[in-house]
Coordinates of C-alpha atoms in Angstrom, one line a residue:
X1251 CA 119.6 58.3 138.1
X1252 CA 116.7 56.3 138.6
X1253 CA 116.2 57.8 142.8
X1254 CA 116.6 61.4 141.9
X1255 CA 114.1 61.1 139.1
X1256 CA 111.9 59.1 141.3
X1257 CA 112.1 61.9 143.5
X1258 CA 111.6 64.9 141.2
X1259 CA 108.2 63.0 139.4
X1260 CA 107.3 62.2 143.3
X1261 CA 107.5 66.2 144.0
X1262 CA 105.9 66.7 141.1
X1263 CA 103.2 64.7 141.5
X1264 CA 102.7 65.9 145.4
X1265 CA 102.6 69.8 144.0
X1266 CA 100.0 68.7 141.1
X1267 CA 97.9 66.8 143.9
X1268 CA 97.7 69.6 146.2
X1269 CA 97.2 72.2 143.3
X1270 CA 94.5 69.9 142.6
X1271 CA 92.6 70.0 146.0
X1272 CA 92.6 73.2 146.6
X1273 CA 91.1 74.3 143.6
X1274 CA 88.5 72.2 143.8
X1275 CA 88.1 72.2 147.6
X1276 CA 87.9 76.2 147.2
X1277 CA 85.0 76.0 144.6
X1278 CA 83.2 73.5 146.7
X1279 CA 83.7 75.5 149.9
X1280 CA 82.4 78.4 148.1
X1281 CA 79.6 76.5 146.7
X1282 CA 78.3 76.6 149.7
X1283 CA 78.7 80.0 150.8
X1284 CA 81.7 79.9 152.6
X1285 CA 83.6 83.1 152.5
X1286 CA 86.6 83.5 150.2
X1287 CA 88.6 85.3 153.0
X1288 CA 87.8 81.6 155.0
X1289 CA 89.0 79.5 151.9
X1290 CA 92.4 81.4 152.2
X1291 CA 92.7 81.3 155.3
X1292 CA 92.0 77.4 155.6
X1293 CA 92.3 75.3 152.2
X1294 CA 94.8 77.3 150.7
X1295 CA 97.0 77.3 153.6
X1296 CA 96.2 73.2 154.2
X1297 CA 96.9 73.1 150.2
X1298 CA 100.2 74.2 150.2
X1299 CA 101.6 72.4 153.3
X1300 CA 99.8 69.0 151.8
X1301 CA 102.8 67.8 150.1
X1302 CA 104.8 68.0 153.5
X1303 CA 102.2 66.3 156.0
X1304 CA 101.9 63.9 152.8
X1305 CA 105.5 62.9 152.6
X1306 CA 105.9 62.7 156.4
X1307 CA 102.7 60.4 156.9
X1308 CA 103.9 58.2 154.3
X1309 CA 107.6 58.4 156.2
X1310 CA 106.3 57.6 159.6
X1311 CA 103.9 54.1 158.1
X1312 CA 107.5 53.0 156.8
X1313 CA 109.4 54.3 159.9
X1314 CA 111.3 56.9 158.0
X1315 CA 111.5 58.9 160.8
X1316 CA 115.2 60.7 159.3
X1317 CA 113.2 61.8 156.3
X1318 CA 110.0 63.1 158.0
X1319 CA 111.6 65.5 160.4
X1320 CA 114.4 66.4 157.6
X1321 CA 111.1 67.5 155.6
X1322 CA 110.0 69.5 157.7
X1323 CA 113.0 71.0 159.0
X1324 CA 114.4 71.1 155.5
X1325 CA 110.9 73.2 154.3
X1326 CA 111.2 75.5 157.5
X1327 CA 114.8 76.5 156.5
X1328 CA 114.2 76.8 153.0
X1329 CA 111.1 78.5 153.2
X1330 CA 113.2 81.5 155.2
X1331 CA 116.4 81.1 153.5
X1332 CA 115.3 80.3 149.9
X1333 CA 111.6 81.0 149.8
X1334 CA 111.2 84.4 151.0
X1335 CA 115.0 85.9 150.7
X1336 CA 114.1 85.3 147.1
X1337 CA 110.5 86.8 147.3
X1338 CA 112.9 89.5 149.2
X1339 CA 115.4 90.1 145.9
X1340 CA 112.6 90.2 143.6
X1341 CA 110.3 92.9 145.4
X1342 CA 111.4 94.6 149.3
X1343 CA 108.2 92.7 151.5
X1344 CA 106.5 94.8 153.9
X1345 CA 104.3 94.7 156.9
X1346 CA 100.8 96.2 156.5
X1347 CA 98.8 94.6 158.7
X1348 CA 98.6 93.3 162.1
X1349 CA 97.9 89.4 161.9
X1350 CA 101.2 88.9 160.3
X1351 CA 102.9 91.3 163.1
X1352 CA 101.3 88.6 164.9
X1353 CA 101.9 85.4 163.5
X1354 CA 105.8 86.2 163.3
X1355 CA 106.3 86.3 167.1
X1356 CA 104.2 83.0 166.7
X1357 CA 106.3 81.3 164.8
X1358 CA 109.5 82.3 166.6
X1359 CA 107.4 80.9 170.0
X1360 CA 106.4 77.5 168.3
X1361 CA 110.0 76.8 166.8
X1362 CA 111.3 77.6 170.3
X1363 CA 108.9 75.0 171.9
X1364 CA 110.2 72.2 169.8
X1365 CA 113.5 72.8 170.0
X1366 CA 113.0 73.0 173.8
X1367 CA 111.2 69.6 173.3
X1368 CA 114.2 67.8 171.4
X1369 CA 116.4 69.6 173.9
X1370 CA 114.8 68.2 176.9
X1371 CA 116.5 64.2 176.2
X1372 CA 120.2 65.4 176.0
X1373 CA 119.4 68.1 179.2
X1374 CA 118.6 64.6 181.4
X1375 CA 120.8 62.4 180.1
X1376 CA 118.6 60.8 177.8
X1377 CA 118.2 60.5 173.4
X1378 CA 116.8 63.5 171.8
X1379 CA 113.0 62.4 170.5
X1380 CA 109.9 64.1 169.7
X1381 CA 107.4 61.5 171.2
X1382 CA 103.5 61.3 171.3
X1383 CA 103.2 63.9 174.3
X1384 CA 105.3 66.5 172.4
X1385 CA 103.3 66.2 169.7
X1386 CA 100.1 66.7 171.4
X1387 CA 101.6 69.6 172.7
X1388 CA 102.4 70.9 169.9
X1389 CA 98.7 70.3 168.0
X1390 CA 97.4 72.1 170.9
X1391 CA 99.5 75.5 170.7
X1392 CA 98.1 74.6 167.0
X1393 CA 94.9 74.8 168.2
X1394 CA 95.5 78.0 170.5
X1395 CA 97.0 79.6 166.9
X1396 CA 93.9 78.6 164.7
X1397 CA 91.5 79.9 167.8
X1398 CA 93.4 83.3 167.6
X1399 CA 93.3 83.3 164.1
X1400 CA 89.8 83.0 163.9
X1401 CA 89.0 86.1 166.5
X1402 CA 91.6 88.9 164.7
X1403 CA 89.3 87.3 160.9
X1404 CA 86.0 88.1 162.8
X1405 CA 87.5 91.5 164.5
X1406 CA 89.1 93.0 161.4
X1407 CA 88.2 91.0 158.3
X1408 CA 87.4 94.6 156.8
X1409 CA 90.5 96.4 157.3
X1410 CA 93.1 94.2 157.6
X1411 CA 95.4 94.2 154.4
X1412 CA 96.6 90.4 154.8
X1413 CA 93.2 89.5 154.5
X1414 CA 92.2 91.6 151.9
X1415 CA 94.7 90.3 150.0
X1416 CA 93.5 86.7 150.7
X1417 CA 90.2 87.3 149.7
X1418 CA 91.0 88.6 146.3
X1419 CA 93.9 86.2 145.8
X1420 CA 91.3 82.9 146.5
X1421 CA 89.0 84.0 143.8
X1422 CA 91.8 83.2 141.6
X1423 CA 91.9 79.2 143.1
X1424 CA 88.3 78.6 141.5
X1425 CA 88.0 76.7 138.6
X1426 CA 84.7 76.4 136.2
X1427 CA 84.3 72.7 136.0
X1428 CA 80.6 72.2 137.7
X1429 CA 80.4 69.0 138.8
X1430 CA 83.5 67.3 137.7
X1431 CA 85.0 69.7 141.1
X1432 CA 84.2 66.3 142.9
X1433 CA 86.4 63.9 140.4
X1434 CA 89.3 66.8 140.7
X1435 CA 89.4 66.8 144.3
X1436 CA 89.9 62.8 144.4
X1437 CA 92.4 63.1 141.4
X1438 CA 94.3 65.6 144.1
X1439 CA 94.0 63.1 147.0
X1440 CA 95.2 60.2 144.4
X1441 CA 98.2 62.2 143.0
X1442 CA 99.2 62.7 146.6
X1443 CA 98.9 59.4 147.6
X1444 CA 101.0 58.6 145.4
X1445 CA 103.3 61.1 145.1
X1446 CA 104.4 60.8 148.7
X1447 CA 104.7 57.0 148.1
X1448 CA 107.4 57.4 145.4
X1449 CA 109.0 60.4 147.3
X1450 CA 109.5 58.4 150.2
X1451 CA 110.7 55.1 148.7
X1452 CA 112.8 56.8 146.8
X1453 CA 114.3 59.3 148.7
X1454 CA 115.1 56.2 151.2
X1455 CA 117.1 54.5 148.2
X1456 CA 118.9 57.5 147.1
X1457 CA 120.3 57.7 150.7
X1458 CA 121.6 54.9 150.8
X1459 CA 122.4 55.1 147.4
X1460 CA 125.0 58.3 148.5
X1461 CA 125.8 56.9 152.3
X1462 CA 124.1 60.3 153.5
X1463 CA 121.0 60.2 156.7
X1464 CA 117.3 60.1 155.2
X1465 CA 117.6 63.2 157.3
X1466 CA 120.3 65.2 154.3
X1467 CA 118.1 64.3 151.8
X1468 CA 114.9 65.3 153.2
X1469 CA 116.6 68.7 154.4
X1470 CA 117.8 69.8 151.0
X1471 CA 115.6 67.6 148.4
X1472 CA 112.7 67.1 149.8
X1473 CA 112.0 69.8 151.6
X1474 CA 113.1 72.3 149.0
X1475 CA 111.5 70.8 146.2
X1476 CA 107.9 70.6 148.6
X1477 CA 108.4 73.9 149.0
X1478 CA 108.1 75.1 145.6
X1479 CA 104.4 76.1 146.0
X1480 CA 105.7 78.7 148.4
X1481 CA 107.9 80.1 146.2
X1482 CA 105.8 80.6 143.3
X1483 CA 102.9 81.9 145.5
X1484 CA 105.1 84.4 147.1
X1485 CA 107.4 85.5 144.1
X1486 CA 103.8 86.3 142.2
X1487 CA 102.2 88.1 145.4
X1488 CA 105.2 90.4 145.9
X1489 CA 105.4 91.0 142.2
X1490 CA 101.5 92.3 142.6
X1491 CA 102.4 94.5 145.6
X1492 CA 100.4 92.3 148.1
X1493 CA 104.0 91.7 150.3
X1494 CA 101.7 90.8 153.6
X1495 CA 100.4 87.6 151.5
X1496 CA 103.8 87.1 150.3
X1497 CA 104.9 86.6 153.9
X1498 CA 101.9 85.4 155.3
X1499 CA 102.4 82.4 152.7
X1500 CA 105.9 81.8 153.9
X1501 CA 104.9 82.2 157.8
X1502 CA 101.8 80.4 158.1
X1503 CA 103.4 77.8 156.0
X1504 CA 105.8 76.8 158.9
X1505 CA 103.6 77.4 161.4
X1506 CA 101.6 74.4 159.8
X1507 CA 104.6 72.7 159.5
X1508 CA 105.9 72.6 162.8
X1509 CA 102.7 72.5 164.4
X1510 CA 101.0 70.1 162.7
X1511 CA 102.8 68.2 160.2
X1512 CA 105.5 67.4 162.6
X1513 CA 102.9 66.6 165.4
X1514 CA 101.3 64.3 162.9
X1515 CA 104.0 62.2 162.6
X1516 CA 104.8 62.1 166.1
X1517 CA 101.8 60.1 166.9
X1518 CA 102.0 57.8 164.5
X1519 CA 105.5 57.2 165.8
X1520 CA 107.8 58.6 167.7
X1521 CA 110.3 61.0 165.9
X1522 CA 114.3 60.5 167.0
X1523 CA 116.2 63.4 166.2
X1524 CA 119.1 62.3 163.6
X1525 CA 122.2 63.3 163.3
X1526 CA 122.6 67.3 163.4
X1527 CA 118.9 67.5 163.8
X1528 CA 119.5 69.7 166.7
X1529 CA 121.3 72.0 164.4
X1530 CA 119.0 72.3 162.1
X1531 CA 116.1 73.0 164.6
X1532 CA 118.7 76.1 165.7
X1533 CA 118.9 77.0 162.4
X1534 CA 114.9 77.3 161.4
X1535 CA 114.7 78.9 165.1
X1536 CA 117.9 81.3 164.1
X1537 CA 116.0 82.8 160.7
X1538 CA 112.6 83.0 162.7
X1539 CA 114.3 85.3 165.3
X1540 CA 116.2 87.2 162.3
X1541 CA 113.1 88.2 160.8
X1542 CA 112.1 90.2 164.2
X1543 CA 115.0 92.7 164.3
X1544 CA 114.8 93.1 160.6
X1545 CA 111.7 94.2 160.4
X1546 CA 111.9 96.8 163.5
X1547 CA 114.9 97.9 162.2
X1548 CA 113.8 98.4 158.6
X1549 CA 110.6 99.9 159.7
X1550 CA 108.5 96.7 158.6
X1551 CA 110.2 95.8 155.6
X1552 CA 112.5 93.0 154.3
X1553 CA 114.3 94.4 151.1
X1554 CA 117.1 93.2 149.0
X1555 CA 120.1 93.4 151.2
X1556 CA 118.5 91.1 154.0
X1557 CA 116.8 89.0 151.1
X1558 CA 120.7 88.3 149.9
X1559 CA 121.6 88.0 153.2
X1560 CA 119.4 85.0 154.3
X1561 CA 120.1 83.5 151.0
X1562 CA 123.8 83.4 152.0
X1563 CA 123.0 82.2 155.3
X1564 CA 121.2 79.0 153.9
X1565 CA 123.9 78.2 151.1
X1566 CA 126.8 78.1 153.6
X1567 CA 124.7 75.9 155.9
X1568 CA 123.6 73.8 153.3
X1569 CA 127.2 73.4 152.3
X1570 CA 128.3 73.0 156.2
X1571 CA 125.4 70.3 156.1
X1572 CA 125.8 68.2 153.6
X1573 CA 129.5 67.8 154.5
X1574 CA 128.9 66.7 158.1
X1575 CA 129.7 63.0 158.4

């Protein structure tokens, strides 16, 4: 099917692209004496949430709006359910330093706001919609996060395992190609381009291909298959023991997301909230405040049984979702 193969080379080309840039971004910053710990903290992070901000730029210019929020929505949900309940069954994840004890409250308060947002229509008797005010909103609590951020890296950069972890773990991003690091970093911003420009137009005709919202196919196509460079990042760091960069990955990944991606696209236009969008803001928000408990009550650690347990969570959603008229 000439849509779903559209898609899957789109994906592809989106995960390329952003592999792309951050290699070469992360030997450029490093050229020039930025720290590794800052690379990993910034253009790795940026890197793997390119492929979403990509695909949701490219769906708000052609008014998209289903598809943008199902991206993001659909790479929230999957990074919890899929992503790290995966990371979870492979190798138990557990919490050994404080910025992710940090960032998970964070992303729990973030989700909350923008369901809150697309709440606030329906409460006065208006359409749910993420408009340009929300966003801004949202990109400043963004800001707030990045400010805070930045204090706990200058405050314990040497003793904090997430970001020892991150500092080893960007060393690996470098590539040895002297000056062609320039060419590779435009090749990245090119395979993007146009990467989100197939995913989109295609996505859009495979909807209506099917009869299903933009929305459905962003949520469990789209979204999933973006979130690949998750998976593979946090599947290898768990496998090597470094479970707070496994998790870090996963959280700071939706904390982008909803903070900034999401954001992005609401100023360029406003974002309607489709058909069972609501639900699936409850649902991101739901495995955000599971992770809370879970990790009190497993004294900081996510292991198998909660790994399967999210996993089964997601599937019977998905299946709930998809069958929604």
């Amino acid at each position: 099917m000439i849509s779903f193969a559209g898609i899957c080379l789109g994906i592809a080309l989106l995960i390329g692209g952003g592999t792309m840039l951050v290699r070469a971004a992360s030997e450029i910053a490093e050229r020039f004496g930025i720290s590794p710990m800052i690379v990993g903290l910034t253009i790795v992070a940026f890197g793997t949430s390119a492929p979403e901000l990509v695909v949701n730029v490219f769906g708000a210019i052609r008014n998209e709006t289903a598809l943008a929020f199902g991206n993001v929505a659909g790479s929230n949900i999957s990074n919890l359910g899929v992503v790290l309940a995966l990371t979870a069954i492979v190798a138990p994840i557990g919490i050994q330093g404080q910025l992710v004890r940090r960032e998970v409250p964070l992303l729990l308060l973030g989700t909350t706001v923008l369901a809150v947002m697309a709440l606030d229509g329906p409460l006065e008797g208006m359409p749910a919609v993420i408009g340009r005010t929300d966003s801004i909103v949202l990109m400043l609590i963004f800001c707030i996060f990045i400010y805070i951020s930045a204090l706990d890296f200058i405050r314990s950069q040497q003793t904090d395992k997430l970001l020892v972890d991150i500092a080893e773990r960007s060393t690996l991003t470098k590539i040895k190609a002297g000056n062609l690091c320039w060419v590779i970093l435009v090749l990245g911003c090119g395979l993007l381009f146009v990467g989100g420009e197939i995913t989109v137009r295609n996505s859009t005709a495979l909807a209506g291909l099917f009869g299903v919202s933009p929305a459905v196919i962003g949520l469990f196509i789209v979204g999933v298959g973006t979130s690949t460079p998750e998976l593979v990042t946090s599947i290898i760091a768990a496998l090597r023991k470094e479970s707070d960069l496994a998790l870090g990955n996963v959280v700071g990944s939706n904390i982008f997301n909803t903070l900034f991606v999401l954001p992005i696209t609401g100023m360029i236009r406003q974002i309607p909230m489709p058909d069972g969008g609501i639900g699936d803001l409850v649902m991101s928000w739901g495995f955000a405040a599971l992770l809370i408990p879970v990790f009190v009550m497993r004294n900081g650690q996510l292991g198998r049984p909660a790994g399967v347990l999210f996993l089964i969570i997601y599937i019977v959603y998905a299946a709930y979702r998809v069958s929604m008229p």
